[in-house]
Amino acid sequence: MIEVHGDLDAEMLDRLAAHIKDAFSARQRFLAIDVSAVTRSVPGLLDLLGRTQRRLARRHGLLTVRGFRPHLLPGVDIGVGAGRSPRPEPVRTRTPSRQLPS
């Protein structure tokens, strides 16, 4: 498991990418990354995790990310206030009326 702590800046993101590269060099198929102790992140984190999962999938492997929270997506508005869960918009469908032949 790779554990990440504190502010995840560009330099730290590069270090995380290097650890992931080492895991691929060791031919690991299953990788776990714990970001629960990350206080802030740069925008590239989600891209790095996506690329890692795609690469592992080609090996029939899996990436597990523990502790990923909305504040780790800087610049992405998910519409959730502090302490509130998002409420899905109601789905309204209209069923056309059918007339029976007379």
CSV table of N, CA and C in Angstrom, one decimal:
chain,number,residue,atom,x,y,z
A,1,MET,N,0.9,-1.2,0.0
A,1,MET,CA,0.0,0.0,0.0
A,1,MET,C,0.9,1.2,0.0
A,2,ILE,N,0.5,2.2,-0.8
A,2,ILE,CA,1.2,3.5,-0.8
A,2,ILE,C,0.3,4.5,0.0
A,3,GLU,N,0.9,5.1,1.0
A,3,GLU,CA,0.2,6.1,1.8
A,3,GLU,C,0.7,7.5,1.5
A,4,VAL,N,-0.2,8.4,1.3
A,4,VAL,CA,0.1,9.8,1.0
A,4,VAL,C,-0.4,10.6,2.1
A,5,HIS,N,0.4,11.6,2.6
A,5,HIS,CA,0.0,12.5,3.7
A,5,HIS,C,0.2,13.9,3.4
A,6,GLY,N,-0.6,14.8,4.0
A,6,GLY,CA,-0.3,16.2,3.8
A,6,GLY,C,-0.8,16.8,2.5
A,7,ASP,N,-0.2,17.9,2.1
A,7,ASP,CA,-0.5,18.6,0.9
A,7,ASP,C,0.1,17.9,-0.3
A,8,LEU,N,-0.7,17.5,-1.3
A,8,LEU,CA,-0.2,16.8,-2.4
A,8,LEU,C,0.1,17.8,-3.5
A,9,ASP,N,1.3,18.4,-3.5
A,9,ASP,CA,1.7,19.4,-4.5
A,9,ASP,C,2.3,18.6,-5.8
A,10,ALA,N,2.7,19.4,-6.7
A,10,ALA,CA,3.3,18.8,-8.0
A,10,ALA,C,4.4,17.9,-7.7
A,11,GLU,N,5.3,18.3,-6.8
A,11,GLU,CA,6.5,17.5,-6.5
A,11,GLU,C,6.1,16.2,-5.9
A,12,MET,N,5.2,16.2,-5.0
A,12,MET,CA,4.7,15.0,-4.3
A,12,MET,C,3.9,14.1,-5.3
A,13,LEU,N,3.2,14.7,-6.2
A,13,LEU,CA,2.5,14.0,-7.2
A,13,LEU,C,3.5,13.2,-8.1
A,14,ASP,N,4.6,13.9,-8.4
A,14,ASP,CA,5.7,13.2,-9.2
A,14,ASP,C,6.3,12.0,-8.4
A,15,ARG,N,6.4,12.2,-7.1
A,15,ARG,CA,6.9,11.1,-6.2
A,15,ARG,C,5.9,9.9,-6.2
A,16,LEU,N,4.6,10.3,-6.1
A,16,LEU,CA,3.6,9.2,-6.2
A,16,LEU,C,3.7,8.5,-7.5
A,17,ALA,N,3.8,9.2,-8.6
A,17,ALA,CA,3.9,8.6,-9.9
A,17,ALA,C,5.1,7.6,-10.0
A,18,ALA,N,6.2,8.1,-9.3
A,18,ALA,CA,7.4,7.2,-9.3
A,18,ALA,C,7.2,5.9,-8.5
A,19,HIS,N,6.5,6.0,-7.4
A,19,HIS,CA,6.2,4.8,-6.6
A,19,HIS,C,5.3,3.9,-7.4
A,20,ILE,N,4.3,4.5,-8.1
A,20,ILE,CA,3.4,3.6,-9.0
A,20,ILE,C,4.3,3.0,-10.1
A,21,LYS,N,5.2,3.7,-10.7
A,21,LYS,CA,6.0,3.1,-11.7
A,21,LYS,C,6.9,2.0,-11.2
A,22,ASP,N,7.4,2.1,-10.0
A,22,ASP,CA,8.1,1.0,-9.3
A,22,ASP,C,7.2,-0.2,-9.1
A,23,ALA,N,6.0,0.0,-8.8
A,23,ALA,CA,5.1,-1.1,-8.6
A,23,ALA,C,4.9,-1.8,-9.9
A,24,PHE,N,4.8,-1.1,-11.0
A,24,PHE,CA,4.6,-1.7,-12.3
A,24,PHE,C,5.9,-2.5,-12.7
A,25,SER,N,7.0,-1.9,-12.4
A,25,SER,CA,8.3,-2.6,-12.7
A,25,SER,C,8.4,-3.9,-11.9
A,26,ALA,N,7.8,-3.9,-10.7
A,26,ALA,CA,7.8,-5.1,-9.9
A,26,ALA,C,6.7,-6.1,-10.4
A,27,ARG,N,6.0,-5.7,-11.4
A,27,ARG,CA,5.0,-6.6,-12.0
A,27,ARG,C,3.8,-6.8,-11.1
A,28,GLN,N,3.5,-5.8,-10.2
A,28,GLN,CA,2.3,-5.9,-9.4
A,28,GLN,C,1.1,-5.7,-10.2
A,29,ARG,N,0.0,-6.5,-9.9
A,29,ARG,CA,-1.2,-6.4,-10.5
A,29,ARG,C,-2.3,-5.7,-9.7
A,30,PHE,N,-2.0,-5.7,-8.4
A,30,PHE,CA,-3.0,-5.1,-7.4
A,30,PHE,C,-2.2,-4.0,-6.6
A,31,LEU,N,-2.8,-2.8,-6.6
A,31,LEU,CA,-2.2,-1.7,-6.0
A,31,LEU,C,-3.2,-0.9,-5.1
A,32,ALA,N,-2.8,-0.6,-3.9
A,32,ALA,CA,-3.7,0.2,-3.0
A,32,ALA,C,-3.0,1.5,-2.7
A,33,ILE,N,-3.7,2.6,-2.8
A,33,ILE,CA,-3.2,3.9,-2.4
A,33,ILE,C,-4.1,4.5,-1.4
A,34,ASP,N,-3.6,5.0,-0.3
A,34,ASP,CA,-4.4,5.6,0.8
A,34,ASP,C,-4.1,7.1,0.7
A,35,VAL,N,-5.2,7.8,0.4
A,35,VAL,CA,-5.1,9.3,0.4
A,35,VAL,C,-5.9,9.9,1.5
A,36,SER,N,-6.3,9.2,2.5
A,36,SER,CA,-7.2,9.7,3.5
A,36,SER,C,-6.5,10.8,4.3
A,37,ALA,N,-5.2,10.8,4.4
A,37,ALA,CA,-4.5,11.9,5.1
A,37,ALA,C,-4.0,13.1,4.3
A,38,VAL,N,-4.5,13.1,3.0
A,38,VAL,CA,-4.1,14.2,2.2
A,38,VAL,C,-5.1,15.4,2.5
A,39,THR,N,-4.5,16.6,2.7
A,39,THR,CA,-5.3,17.7,3.1
A,39,THR,C,-5.6,18.6,1.8
A,40,ARG,N,-4.8,18.6,0.8
A,40,ARG,CA,-5.0,19.3,-0.4
A,40,ARG,C,-4.3,18.6,-1.5
A,41,SER,N,-4.8,18.9,-2.8
A,41,SER,CA,-4.2,18.2,-3.9
A,41,SER,C,-4.1,19.1,-5.1
A,42,VAL,N,-3.2,18.7,-6.0
A,42,VAL,CA,-3.2,19.4,-7.3
A,42,VAL,C,-4.1,18.7,-8.3
A,43,PRO,N,-4.5,19.4,-9.4
A,43,PRO,CA,-5.4,18.8,-10.3
A,43,PRO,C,-5.0,17.5,-10.9
A,44,GLY,N,-3.7,17.1,-11.0
A,44,GLY,CA,-3.3,15.9,-11.7
A,44,GLY,C,-3.6,14.6,-11.0
A,45,LEU,N,-4.0,14.6,-9.8
A,45,LEU,CA,-4.2,13.4,-9.0
A,45,LEU,C,-5.2,12.5,-9.7
A,46,LEU,N,-6.3,13.0,-10.1
A,46,LEU,CA,-7.4,12.1,-10.7
A,46,LEU,C,-6.9,11.5,-12.0
A,47,ASP,N,-6.1,12.3,-12.8
A,47,ASP,CA,-5.6,11.8,-14.1
A,47,ASP,C,-4.6,10.6,-13.8
A,48,LEU,N,-3.7,10.8,-12.8
A,48,LEU,CA,-2.7,9.8,-12.5
A,48,LEU,C,-3.4,8.5,-12.0
A,49,LEU,N,-4.5,8.7,-11.2
A,49,LEU,CA,-5.2,7.5,-10.7
A,49,LEU,C,-5.9,6.8,-11.9
A,50,GLY,N,-6.5,7.6,-12.8
A,50,GLY,CA,-7.1,7.0,-13.9
A,50,GLY,C,-6.2,6.2,-14.8
A,51,ARG,N,-5.0,6.8,-15.1
A,51,ARG,CA,-4.0,6.1,-16.0
A,51,ARG,C,-3.5,4.9,-15.3
A,52,THR,N,-3.4,4.9,-14.0
A,52,THR,CA,-2.9,3.8,-13.2
A,52,THR,C,-3.9,2.6,-13.3
A,53,GLN,N,-5.2,2.9,-13.1
A,53,GLN,CA,-6.2,1.9,-13.2
A,53,GLN,C,-6.3,1.3,-14.6
A,54,ARG,N,-6.2,2.1,-15.6
A,54,ARG,CA,-6.3,1.6,-17.0
A,54,ARG,C,-5.1,0.6,-17.2
A,55,ARG,N,-3.9,1.0,-16.8
A,55,ARG,CA,-2.8,0.2,-17.0
A,55,ARG,C,-2.9,-1.1,-16.2
A,56,LEU,N,-3.4,-1.1,-15.0
A,56,LEU,CA,-3.6,-2.3,-14.2
A,56,LEU,C,-4.7,-3.2,-14.8
A,57,ALA,N,-5.7,-2.6,-15.4
A,57,ALA,CA,-6.8,-3.3,-16.0
A,57,ALA,C,-6.2,-4.2,-17.2
A,58,ARG,N,-5.3,-3.6,-17.9
A,58,ARG,CA,-4.6,-4.4,-19.0
A,58,ARG,C,-3.9,-5.6,-18.5
A,59,ARG,N,-3.5,-5.6,-17.2
A,59,ARG,CA,-2.8,-6.7,-16.6
A,59,ARG,C,-3.8,-7.6,-15.8
A,60,HIS,N,-5.1,-7.3,-15.9
A,60,HIS,CA,-6.1,-7.9,-15.2
A,60,HIS,C,-6.0,-7.7,-13.7
A,61,GLY,N,-5.5,-6.5,-13.4
A,61,GLY,CA,-5.3,-6.1,-12.0
A,61,GLY,C,-6.3,-5.1,-11.5
A,62,LEU,N,-6.1,-4.4,-10.4
A,62,LEU,CA,-7.0,-3.5,-9.8
A,62,LEU,C,-6.3,-2.5,-9.0
A,63,LEU,N,-6.8,-1.2,-9.0
A,63,LEU,CA,-6.4,-0.2,-8.2
A,63,LEU,C,-7.4,0.1,-7.1
A,64,THR,N,-7.0,0.1,-5.9
A,64,THR,CA,-7.9,0.5,-4.8
A,64,THR,C,-7.4,1.8,-4.2
A,65,VAL,N,-8.3,2.8,-4.1
A,65,VAL,CA,-8.0,4.1,-3.5
A,65,VAL,C,-8.8,4.2,-2.3
A,66,ARG,N,-8.1,4.4,-1.2
A,66,ARG,CA,-8.8,4.6,0.1
A,66,ARG,C,-8.8,6.1,0.6
A,67,GLY,N,-9.9,6.5,1.0
A,67,GLY,CA,-10.0,7.9,1.6
A,67,GLY,C,-10.1,9.0,0.6
A,68,PHE,N,-10.5,8.7,-0.6
A,68,PHE,CA,-10.7,9.8,-1.6
A,68,PHE,C,-12.0,10.6,-1.3
A,69,ARG,N,-11.8,11.9,-1.1
A,69,ARG,CA,-12.9,12.8,-0.8
A,69,ARG,C,-13.0,13.9,-1.8
A,70,PRO,N,-14.1,14.6,-1.8
A,70,PRO,CA,-14.3,15.7,-2.8
A,70,PRO,C,-13.3,16.8,-2.8
A,71,HIS,N,-12.7,17.1,-1.6
A,71,HIS,CA,-11.7,18.2,-1.5
A,71,HIS,C,-10.5,17.9,-2.3
A,72,LEU,N,-10.3,16.7,-2.7
A,72,LEU,CA,-9.1,16.3,-3.5
A,72,LEU,C,-9.2,16.6,-5.0
A,73,LEU,N,-10.3,17.2,-5.3
A,73,LEU,CA,-10.6,17.5,-6.7
A,73,LEU,C,-10.6,19.0,-6.9
A,74,PRO,N,-9.5,19.7,-6.8
A,74,PRO,CA,-9.5,21.2,-6.9
A,74,PRO,C,-10.0,21.6,-8.3
A,75,GLY,N,-10.9,22.6,-8.2
A,75,GLY,CA,-11.4,23.2,-9.4
A,75,GLY,C,-12.6,22.5,-10.0
A,76,VAL,N,-13.1,21.4,-9.3
A,76,VAL,CA,-14.2,20.6,-9.7
A,76,VAL,C,-15.4,21.0,-8.8
A,77,ASP,N,-16.4,21.5,-9.3
A,77,ASP,CA,-17.6,21.8,-8.5
A,77,ASP,C,-18.6,20.7,-8.5
A,78,ILE,N,-18.7,20.0,-7.4
A,78,ILE,CA,-19.6,18.9,-7.4
A,78,ILE,C,-20.9,19.2,-6.7
A,79,GLY,N,-21.1,20.5,-6.3
A,79,GLY,CA,-22.3,21.0,-5.8
A,79,GLY,C,-22.7,20.5,-4.5
A,80,VAL,N,-21.8,20.2,-3.6
A,80,VAL,CA,-22.1,19.7,-2.3
A,80,VAL,C,-21.5,20.6,-1.3
A,81,GLY,N,-22.4,21.1,-0.4
A,81,GLY,CA,-21.9,22.0,0.6
A,81,GLY,C,-21.3,21.2,1.8
A,82,ALA,N,-20.6,21.9,2.7
A,82,ALA,CA,-20.0,21.2,3.8
A,82,ALA,C,-21.0,20.5,4.6
A,83,GLY,N,-20.8,19.2,4.8
A,83,GLY,CA,-21.6,18.4,5.7
A,83,GLY,C,-23.0,18.0,5.0
A,84,ARG,N,-23.2,18.3,3.8
A,84,ARG,CA,-24.4,17.9,3.1
A,84,ARG,C,-24.1,16.9,2.0
A,85,SER,N,-25.1,16.0,1.9
A,85,SER,CA,-25.0,15.0,0.8
A,85,SER,C,-25.7,15.6,-0.4
A,86,PRO,N,-25.3,15.3,-1.6
A,86,PRO,CA,-26.0,15.7,-2.8
A,86,PRO,C,-27.3,15.1,-2.9
A,87,ARG,N,-28.3,15.9,-3.3
A,87,ARG,CA,-29.7,15.3,-3.5
A,87,ARG,C,-29.9,15.2,-5.0
A,88,PRO,N,-30.3,14.0,-5.5
A,88,PRO,CA,-30.5,13.8,-6.9
A,88,PRO,C,-31.7,14.6,-7.3
A,89,GLU,N,-31.6,15.2,-8.5
A,89,GLU,CA,-32.8,15.9,-9.1
A,89,GLU,C,-33.9,14.9,-9.4
A,90,PRO,N,-35.1,15.2,-9.1
A,90,PRO,CA,-36.2,14.3,-9.4
A,90,PRO,C,-36.3,14.1,-10.9
A,91,VAL,N,-36.6,12.9,-11.3
A,91,VAL,CA,-36.8,12.5,-12.7
A,91,VAL,C,-38.3,12.6,-13.0
A,92,ARG,N,-38.6,13.4,-14.0
A,92,ARG,CA,-40.0,13.5,-14.4
A,92,ARG,C,-40.1,13.0,-15.8
A,93,THR,N,-41.0,12.0,-15.9
A,93,THR,CA,-41.3,11.4,-17.2
A,93,THR,C,-42.8,11.7,-17.5
A,94,ARG,N,-43.0,11.7,-18.8
A,94,ARG,CA,-44.4,11.9,-19.2
A,94,ARG,C,-44.8,10.8,-20.1
A,95,THR,N,-45.8,10.1,-19.6
A,95,THR,CA,-46.3,9.0,-20.4
A,95,THR,C,-47.4,9.5,-21.3
A,96,PRO,N,-47.2,9.3,-22.6
A,96,PRO,CA,-48.2,9.8,-23.5
A,96,PRO,C,-49.6,9.1,-23.3
A,97,SER,N,-50.6,9.8,-23.4
A,97,SER,CA,-51.9,9.2,-23.2
A,97,SER,C,-52.3,8.4,-24.5
A,98,ARG,N,-52.9,7.3,-24.2
A,98,ARG,CA,-53.3,6.4,-25.3
A,98,ARG,C,-54.8,6.4,-25.5
A,99,GLN,N,-55.3,6.5,-26.6
A,99,GLN,CA,-56.7,6.4,-26.9
A,99,GLN,C,-57.0,5.1,-27.4
A,100,LEU,N,-58.1,4.5,-26.9
A,100,LEU,CA,-58.5,3.2,-27.3
A,100,LEU,C,-59.4,3.4,-28.5
A,101,PRO,N,-59.3,2.5,-29.5
A,101,PRO,CA,-60.2,2.6,-30.6
A,101,PRO,C,-61.7,2.5,-30.2
A,102,SER,N,-62.6,3.2,-30.8
A,102,SER,CA,-64.0,3.1,-30.4
A,102,SER,C,-64.7,2.1,-31.3
